[in-house]
């Protein structure tokens, strides 16, 4: 009897819809805002965005950054973005999927970027975050580290830091840590 009720309910729902198709899922305010952000992206030529789960899942995507200057020149670094339904009232969760020797990115891929934490404001958008990530590669910051070892080398011996970055990017060890090739 319950199954018959569900079928009748579905038939009424379809009949109420003039085109005979099931109703379209209503988008959350976060999805609507994200759709706007993505449609207005103005990425540097060194950055690209992809949707591994297809365009139906806008709330999870990847950004690839290929710095064209600085220590990380020639590398390709992939970041995953997870957007909460309450976006933009909560900052996106961003992780670096590429293991990288960097003072502001730890070996688990956590990113130290102020606009993803204490300085997040709803007026900021995805474009702002991508430019912030790009900036981490052109000007790494030893004063706000997630990887204190890389930060101290950058601060105390920039030439050694540059050598360590190159070794990591071509695929090799820096100290006891192995980095897969990303160049």
CSV table of C-alpha atoms in Angstrom, one decimal, residues 77-155:
chain,number,residue,atom,x,y,z
A,77,UNK,CA,50.8,21.5,-8.6
A,78,UNK,CA,47.3,20.2,-8.2
A,79,UNK,CA,44.9,21.5,-5.5
A,80,UNK,CA,41.6,20.0,-4.5
A,81,UNK,CA,38.8,22.4,-3.5
A,82,UNK,CA,35.8,21.3,-1.4
A,83,UNK,CA,33.0,23.8,-1.1
A,84,UNK,CA,30.5,23.7,1.8
A,85,UNK,CA,26.8,24.3,1.1
A,86,UNK,CA,27.1,27.5,3.2
A,87,UNK,CA,29.8,29.0,0.9
A,88,UNK,CA,30.7,31.9,0.9
A,89,UNK,CA,30.1,32.1,4.6
A,90,UNK,CA,32.7,29.4,5.1
A,91,UNK,CA,36.0,29.3,3.2
A,92,UNK,CA,36.6,26.4,0.8
A,93,UNK,CA,38.7,23.5,2.1
A,94,UNK,CA,41.8,23.5,-0.1
A,95,UNK,CA,44.5,20.8,-0.1
A,96,UNK,CA,47.6,20.4,-2.3
A,97,UNK,CA,47.5,16.9,-3.9
A,98,UNK,CA,51.0,17.2,-5.2
A,99,UNK,CA,53.7,16.5,-2.6
A,100,UNK,CA,55.8,19.6,-2.5
A,101,UNK,CA,58.8,21.0,-0.6
A,102,UNK,CA,57.3,24.3,0.4
A,103,UNK,CA,57.4,26.4,3.6
A,104,UNK,CA,53.6,27.1,3.4
A,105,UNK,CA,52.4,23.6,2.4
A,106,UNK,CA,53.0,20.7,4.7
A,107,UNK,CA,53.7,17.1,3.5
A,108,UNK,CA,50.0,16.2,4.0
A,109,UNK,CA,48.9,18.9,1.6
A,110,UNK,CA,47.6,21.4,4.1
A,111,UNK,CA,48.0,25.0,2.9
A,112,UNK,CA,48.9,28.0,5.0
A,113,UNK,CA,47.1,30.9,3.3
A,114,UNK,CA,45.5,33.6,5.4
A,115,UNK,CA,42.4,34.0,3.3
A,116,UNK,CA,41.6,30.3,3.8
A,117,UNK,CA,41.6,30.8,7.6
A,118,UNK,CA,41.4,33.9,9.7
A,119,UNK,CA,41.1,36.5,6.9
A,120,UNK,CA,38.3,34.7,5.0
A,121,UNK,CA,35.4,37.0,4.2
A,122,UNK,CA,32.3,36.2,2.1
A,123,UNK,CA,33.2,38.9,-0.4
A,124,UNK,CA,36.3,36.9,-1.4
A,125,UNK,CA,35.9,34.3,-4.2
A,126,UNK,CA,37.5,31.3,-5.9
A,127,UNK,CA,39.5,33.6,-8.2
A,128,UNK,CA,41.0,35.3,-5.1
A,129,UNK,CA,42.0,32.0,-3.6
A,130,UNK,CA,43.7,30.8,-6.9
A,131,UNK,CA,45.7,34.0,-7.1
A,132,UNK,CA,46.7,33.5,-3.5
A,133,UNK,CA,47.9,30.0,-4.1
A,134,UNK,CA,49.8,31.1,-7.2
A,135,UNK,CA,51.4,33.8,-5.1
A,136,UNK,CA,52.6,31.1,-2.6
A,137,UNK,CA,54.7,29.7,-5.5
A,138,UNK,CA,56.1,33.0,-6.7
A,139,UNK,CA,56.9,34.3,-3.2
A,140,UNK,CA,57.0,31.6,-0.6
A,141,UNK,CA,56.7,33.0,3.0
A,142,UNK,CA,59.1,31.7,5.6
A,143,UNK,CA,57.5,33.8,8.3
A,144,UNK,CA,54.2,31.8,8.4
A,145,UNK,CA,55.3,28.2,7.9
A,146,UNK,CA,53.5,24.8,7.9
A,147,UNK,CA,56.8,23.2,7.0
A,148,UNK,CA,59.2,24.7,9.5
A,149,UNK,CA,62.3,22.9,8.0
A,150,UNK,CA,61.7,24.3,4.5
A,151,UNK,CA,61.0,27.8,6.0
A,152,UNK,CA,64.3,27.8,8.0
A,153,UNK,CA,66.2,26.8,4.9
A,154,UNK,CA,64.5,29.5,2.8
A,155,UNK,CA,65.3,32.1,5.5
